Amino acid sequence: MDQLSAKQLRDKIAAHRTSSVEVTKAVFARIAKIEPIVGAYISTFEEQAIARAAEIDKRIAGGEKLGQLAGVPVAVKDNMCTTFGTTTCASKILANFHAPYNATVVEKLLAADAVIIGKTNLDEFAMGSSTENSGLKQTVNPWDTKRVPGGSSGGSTAAVAAGLCYAALGSDTGGSIRQPASLCGVVGLKPTYGRVSRYGLVAYGSSLDQIGPITQTVEDCALMLNIIAGHDTADSTSVDEKIAPVVDYLAKLDEPVKGLKIGIASSFNAGADEQVRKAIDEAIKTYRNLDATIVEIDMPHLDYAIAAYYMVATAEASSNLARYDGVHYGHRTREPNDYVEVYTKSRAEGFGKEVKRRIMLGTYALSSGYYDAYYLKALKVRNLIRGDFVRAFEKCDCIMMPVAPTTAFKIGEKVDDPLKMYLSDIYTIAANLAGIPGISIPCGFDDKQLPIGLQILSPAFSEEKLLRIARMYERQTNWHKKRPLI
Amino acid sequence: MSNVDYKVLVGLEIHVQLYTRTKMFCGCELAFGAEPNSRVCPVCLGMPGSLPVMNKQAVEFSMLAGLALNCQIPSFTKWDRKGYYYPDLPKNYQISQYDLPLALNGYIEIPAKNGSFKKIRIRRAHLEEDAGKNLHTAGNFSQVDLNRAGTPLLEIVTEPDMNNAAEVRALAEELQRIVRYLGVSEADMQKGHMRFEPNVNLVITRAGQQFKTPIVEVKNLNSFRALENSIDYEIGRQLDRFLETGETMEMGNKSTRGWDDAKEVTVLQREKEEAHDYRYFPDPDLVPVQVNEQWLNEIKSRLCELPSKKRLRYIKEYGLSDYDAGVLTNDRPVANFFEEAVKAGGEPKRVCNLLTQVGLKLANARGCAITELGPKPDDIAQLAKMAQTGEIGATAANTILEEMVKTGKAPQKLAKKLNLIQKSDAGELEAIVDEVLKSNPQAVADFKEGGKKSGKAKGFLLGQVMQKTKGRANPKVAAEILDKKLA
């Protein structure tokens, strides 16, 4: 596939130098060829997408002013509700679930005249770091098909990396956008909690979940955020724009941040693989050359982030996933002996191992007698971590660290060791607990030619600045232009 | 057995359905008796990805009710999830309020003996969403109707301050009046707008020693009668059981019983209170509610005089009987109507009589509100004035009101048309009195004899005068003339 970014493609379509139908067909041709290897999609909508592309072409030909993504083929993670196709969350329990409504972000993509071509694979209910927990299919890393794409938005990141769409949406509860973006060598942004509506995103950990873009470039990321950001009356936790205005994230994207101060927590970063550390150091050197200064910061509570996360997220998940009981929709066991078995068997048959593990963990954490020791304690830790960031950002504009401790690992390598798998998210989880935005941008490769991501975190609702900081680096490097040879 | 004494303790949980236009967390309209599953949306169906949005009106109604129940309204309240699996609960958790309810520590006054009041303490009142309904009419399968799911409910919990079934009923009725007055609930028992769950037990004193019987919670009562009867039944049952077994209250032996309306008995549902673990935790989909002073003051300004206060005032200020004051203050529209008529110059007792003896009866018969009968408070005031000045008699006033309702005509016109204007002209009446005296010499003689017969004779003579005038003689004027002539 050509190396056009989503924005370049949009401009080309708008300039009549290509048509949406032409590029949509090309994407599907590539999907026909490569998707059997990559396995990024749970469902695709070829006929519907080409029809929509034709309609957009017609409107463009008619001189109509179209939306910001007019004619661009994009993908959506399969935990966001669409009235077309299924919304499976990569779970057997929802394998045939047809949502009666569109998620707010889906409505926004459609309003921007994007062409939604398919829904991407994920770890079941977004629980995982490798997309291996999908109950429906396996997605591989386009850079090395024996390796995982990361997760849980592994389908979206693999699709963008492999040129199976021009941009995608993912969701990030503990790193599920940034970590797979890093492992697949694409850009992934987790916006501030409340920046993007969660309405229609099938909940995992409601106080942590946030939808964000997965793109080839920082510029595309800004473009996508322009489309999806904003208050939604259907989501009480989306932020009032009077308090945190949405700006045009593209407008000043190319303006470097003057006197940039970068916070580094050296001791915390020490846990990462040597090649990863080296790439991060190099990236920071690049910023230094752009006159940035480095500030050592102290994040005393970061070591507790994973523990706190697995209490908060699983507690919320145990409640959020209670509704999948076979009574109202979704998988129902064939022959229950009584009504209690409708619940127990449907759930036993429908959920995968990791989902069950987290439901049990969360149920335990919320049980009377344990609530204070686990859930409440976790909330306290969460507040301390929030405090760490507030104090850190008094000294710096952003914090840089690895996205993941390693590059893409082999399929099957960690599936039997959940704790090892949980450590994949050690650098990403804190941002979710604190609610702050974080971005992963390509910053190099290891000796196996596997991509490495640089993570940049910034204060709540400072996405504009965060994207400008990321863009400063992108303009100096070519990592983001590299594509897997698949 | 002779030295057994006991005291009844009853605390009450009341679910009041709020009279909001839409459900607690979505835009679906509240509707009673609609086609099953026709008033639903992704939110109240608990569809994956849907999110609740708080109904502000429901919160304000609850604050208003809380204020009327003399509760504190904390400046911070939040929403919690109460987890349990049941087919009528689509998310398998109910959005409720756990440790920080919307209203706390209030009381309600119920009428007690000698026109006094008894205070029943309110522990808390919190807002939550209702579940749907399971229907068991389709053979092997049960069906679920989720029209009711998400309906806003205010749960009010009292302390165990009531000591007999009559007090419980009085509280329930008073609460019904209050929420109707405030306009926060229709409180229609037939539609299940108020559901009661009394917790009943006895403190028994035998031979100087005290024993507490195990607490029984009677579930889901939806009429005052069932409420009262179930408690009376429980008192007897618990007393018998204690005398039989000596069983007393212990940890974990609280039981749940249902009320069999046909047999008028309570029936055991759950022997021991199962160790329910609802795994409450704050709902991350909703933001906490901050109540600032400005908002609270705005809600306070919506408070009105409550029925019990109004009733007392009617007795004191207007000299009405306790019964009449009760009838008038039962419904806020009736009380308002009454007060407007009084304000327009109607003498309170006369206005009261017109409304209670005619107005309410007609409204009842027509199944409409008193405000919908036709006559305005001004018309009633005029009618009352006519009766007051003696222009018409009391009976005539009632007749005229009936005609007013039928024809929509003004009271003066009707009085003339129906020939109900009283004869107060002394000259005309004198002639009639003379005639009556002449044709009834025996009565006149009886009167003059004095003693017992005298009063009776005078009554008879006055009656004759009224008969001759077809009831249109002003009885006061006629009596005066009669007295003069007989003197």
JSON list of N, CA, C and O in Angstrom, two decimals, chain A residues 460-476:
[
{"chain": "A", "resi": 460, "resn": "ALA", "atom": "N", "xyz": [-3.48, 16.65, 32.68]},
{"chain": "A", "resi": 460, "resn": "ALA", "atom": "CA", "xyz": [-4.85, 16.45, 32.20]},
{"chain": "A", "resi": 460, "resn": "ALA", "atom": "C", "xyz": [-5.25, 17.57, 31.23]},
{"chain": "A", "resi": 460, "resn": "ALA", "atom": "O", "xyz": [-4.97, 18.75, 31.47]},
{"chain": "A", "resi": 461, "resn": "PHE", "atom": "N", "xyz": [-5.88, 17.19, 30.16]},
{"chain": "A", "resi": 461, "resn": "PHE", "atom": "CA", "xyz": [-6.41, 18.10, 29.14]},
{"chain": "A", "resi": 461, "resn": "PHE", "atom": "C", "xyz": [-5.35, 18.96, 28.46]},
{"chain": "A", "resi": 461, "resn": "PHE", "atom": "O", "xyz": [-5.65, 20.04, 27.95]},
{"chain": "A", "resi": 462, "resn": "SER", "atom": "N", "xyz": [-4.12, 18.47, 28.44]},
{"chain": "A", "resi": 462, "resn": "SER", "atom": "CA", "xyz": [-3.08, 19.22, 27.72]},
{"chain": "A", "resi": 462, "resn": "SER", "atom": "C", "xyz": [-2.72, 18.49, 26.42]},
{"chain": "A", "resi": 462, "resn": "SER", "atom": "O", "xyz": [-1.57, 18.54, 25.97]},
{"chain": "A", "resi": 463, "resn": "GLU", "atom": "N", "xyz": [-3.71, 17.85, 25.80]},
{"chain": "A", "resi": 463, "resn": "GLU", "atom": "CA", "xyz": [-3.44, 17.10, 24.58]},
{"chain": "A", "resi": 463, "resn": "GLU", "atom": "C", "xyz": [-2.81, 17.95, 23.49]},
{"chain": "A", "resi": 463, "resn": "GLU", "atom": "O", "xyz": [-1.98, 17.46, 22.72]},
{"chain": "A", "resi": 464, "resn": "GLU", "atom": "N", "xyz": [-3.20, 19.20, 23.41]},
{"chain": "A", "resi": 464, "resn": "GLU", "atom": "CA", "xyz": [-2.65, 20.03, 22.35]},
{"chain": "A", "resi": 464, "resn": "GLU", "atom": "C", "xyz": [-1.12, 20.11, 22.46]},
{"chain": "A", "resi": 464, "resn": "GLU", "atom": "O", "xyz": [-0.40, 19.90, 21.50]},
{"chain": "A", "resi": 465, "resn": "LYS", "atom": "N", "xyz": [-0.68, 20.37, 23.68]},
{"chain": "A", "resi": 465, "resn": "LYS", "atom": "CA", "xyz": [0.76, 20.48, 23.93]},
{"chain": "A", "resi": 465, "resn": "LYS", "atom": "C", "xyz": [1.44, 19.12, 23.75]},
{"chain": "A", "resi": 465, "resn": "LYS", "atom": "O", "xyz": [2.52, 19.02, 23.17]},
{"chain": "A", "resi": 466, "resn": "LEU", "atom": "N", "xyz": [0.77, 18.09, 24.25]},
{"chain": "A", "resi": 466, "resn": "LEU", "atom": "CA", "xyz": [1.32, 16.74, 24.15]},
{"chain": "A", "resi": 466, "resn": "LEU", "atom": "C", "xyz": [1.57, 16.37, 22.69]},
{"chain": "A", "resi": 466, "resn": "LEU", "atom": "O", "xyz": [2.64, 15.83, 22.33]},
{"chain": "A", "resi": 467, "resn": "LEU", "atom": "N", "xyz": [0.62, 16.67, 21.85]},
{"chain": "A", "resi": 467, "resn": "LEU", "atom": "CA", "xyz": [0.75, 16.35, 20.43]},
{"chain": "A", "resi": 467, "resn": "LEU", "atom": "C", "xyz": [1.86, 17.18, 19.78]},
{"chain": "A", "resi": 467, "resn": "LEU", "atom": "O", "xyz": [2.60, 16.69, 18.92]},
{"chain": "A", "resi": 468, "resn": "ARG", "atom": "N", "xyz": [1.97, 18.44, 20.22]},
{"chain": "A", "resi": 468, "resn": "ARG", "atom": "CA", "xyz": [3.05, 19.28, 19.68]},
{"chain": "A", "resi": 468, "resn": "ARG", "atom": "C", "xyz": [4.42, 18.74, 20.08]},
{"chain": "A", "resi": 468, "resn": "ARG", "atom": "O", "xyz": [5.36, 18.72, 19.29]},
{"chain": "A", "resi": 469, "resn": "ILE", "atom": "N", "xyz": [4.50, 18.28, 21.33]},
{"chain": "A", "resi": 469, "resn": "ILE", "atom": "CA", "xyz": [5.78, 17.71, 21.80]},
{"chain": "A", "resi": 469, "resn": "ILE", "atom": "C", "xyz": [6.11, 16.46, 20.97]},
{"chain": "A", "resi": 469, "resn": "ILE", "atom": "O", "xyz": [7.25, 16.28, 20.52]},
{"chain": "A", "resi": 470, "resn": "ALA", "atom": "N", "xyz": [5.10, 15.62, 20.76]},
{"chain": "A", "resi": 470, "resn": "ALA", "atom": "CA", "xyz": [5.33, 14.39, 19.98]},
{"chain": "A", "resi": 470, "resn": "ALA", "atom": "C", "xyz": [5.72, 14.74, 18.54]},
{"chain": "A", "resi": 470, "resn": "ALA", "atom": "O", "xyz": [6.61, 14.12, 17.95]},
{"chain": "A", "resi": 471, "resn": "ARG", "atom": "N", "xyz": [5.07, 15.76, 18.03]},
{"chain": "A", "resi": 471, "resn": "ARG", "atom": "CA", "xyz": [5.32, 16.17, 16.65]},
{"chain": "A", "resi": 471, "resn": "ARG", "atom": "C", "xyz": [6.75, 16.71, 16.48]},
{"chain": "A", "resi": 471, "resn": "ARG", "atom": "O", "xyz": [7.39, 16.50, 15.44]},
{"chain": "A", "resi": 472, "resn": "MET", "atom": "N", "xyz": [7.28, 17.37, 17.51]},
{"chain": "A", "resi": 472, "resn": "MET", "atom": "CA", "xyz": [8.65, 17.88, 17.47]},
{"chain": "A", "resi": 472, "resn": "MET", "atom": "C", "xyz": [9.61, 16.75, 17.13]},
{"chain": "A", "resi": 472, "resn": "MET", "atom": "O", "xyz": [10.54, 16.89, 16.34]},
{"chain": "A", "resi": 473, "resn": "TYR", "atom": "N", "xyz": [9.38, 15.61, 17.78]},
{"chain": "A", "resi": 473, "resn": "TYR", "atom": "CA", "xyz": [10.25, 14.45, 17.58]},
{"chain": "A", "resi": 473, "resn": "TYR", "atom": "C", "xyz": [10.03, 13.83, 16.21]},
{"chain": "A", "resi": 473, "resn": "TYR", "atom": "O", "xyz": [10.97, 13.49, 15.50]},
{"chain": "A", "resi": 474, "resn": "GLU", "atom": "N", "xyz": [8.76, 13.72, 15.86]},
{"chain": "A", "resi": 474, "resn": "GLU", "atom": "CA", "xyz": [8.42, 13.07, 14.60]},
{"chain": "A", "resi": 474, "resn": "GLU", "atom": "C", "xyz": [9.06, 13.80, 13.42]},
{"chain": "A", "resi": 474, "resn": "GLU", "atom": "O", "xyz": [9.50, 13.18, 12.45]},
{"chain": "A", "resi": 475, "resn": "ARG", "atom": "N", "xyz": [9.14, 15.14, 13.52]},
{"chain": "A", "resi": 475, "resn": "ARG", "atom": "CA", "xyz": [9.72, 15.92, 12.42]},
{"chain": "A", "resi": 475, "resn": "ARG", "atom": "C", "xyz": [11.23, 15.69, 12.30]},
{"chain": "A", "resi": 475, "resn": "ARG", "atom": "O", "xyz": [11.81, 15.95, 11.25]},
{"chain": "A", "resi": 476, "resn": "GLN", "atom": "N", "xyz": [11.83, 15.21, 13.39]},
{"chain": "A", "resi": 476, "resn": "GLN", "atom": "CA", "xyz": [13.27, 15.00, 13.39]},
{"chain": "A", "resi": 476, "resn": "GLN", "atom": "C", "xyz": [13.66, 13.58, 12.98]},
{"chain": "A", "resi": 476, "resn": "GLN", "atom": "O", "xyz": [14.84, 13.30, 12.77]}
]
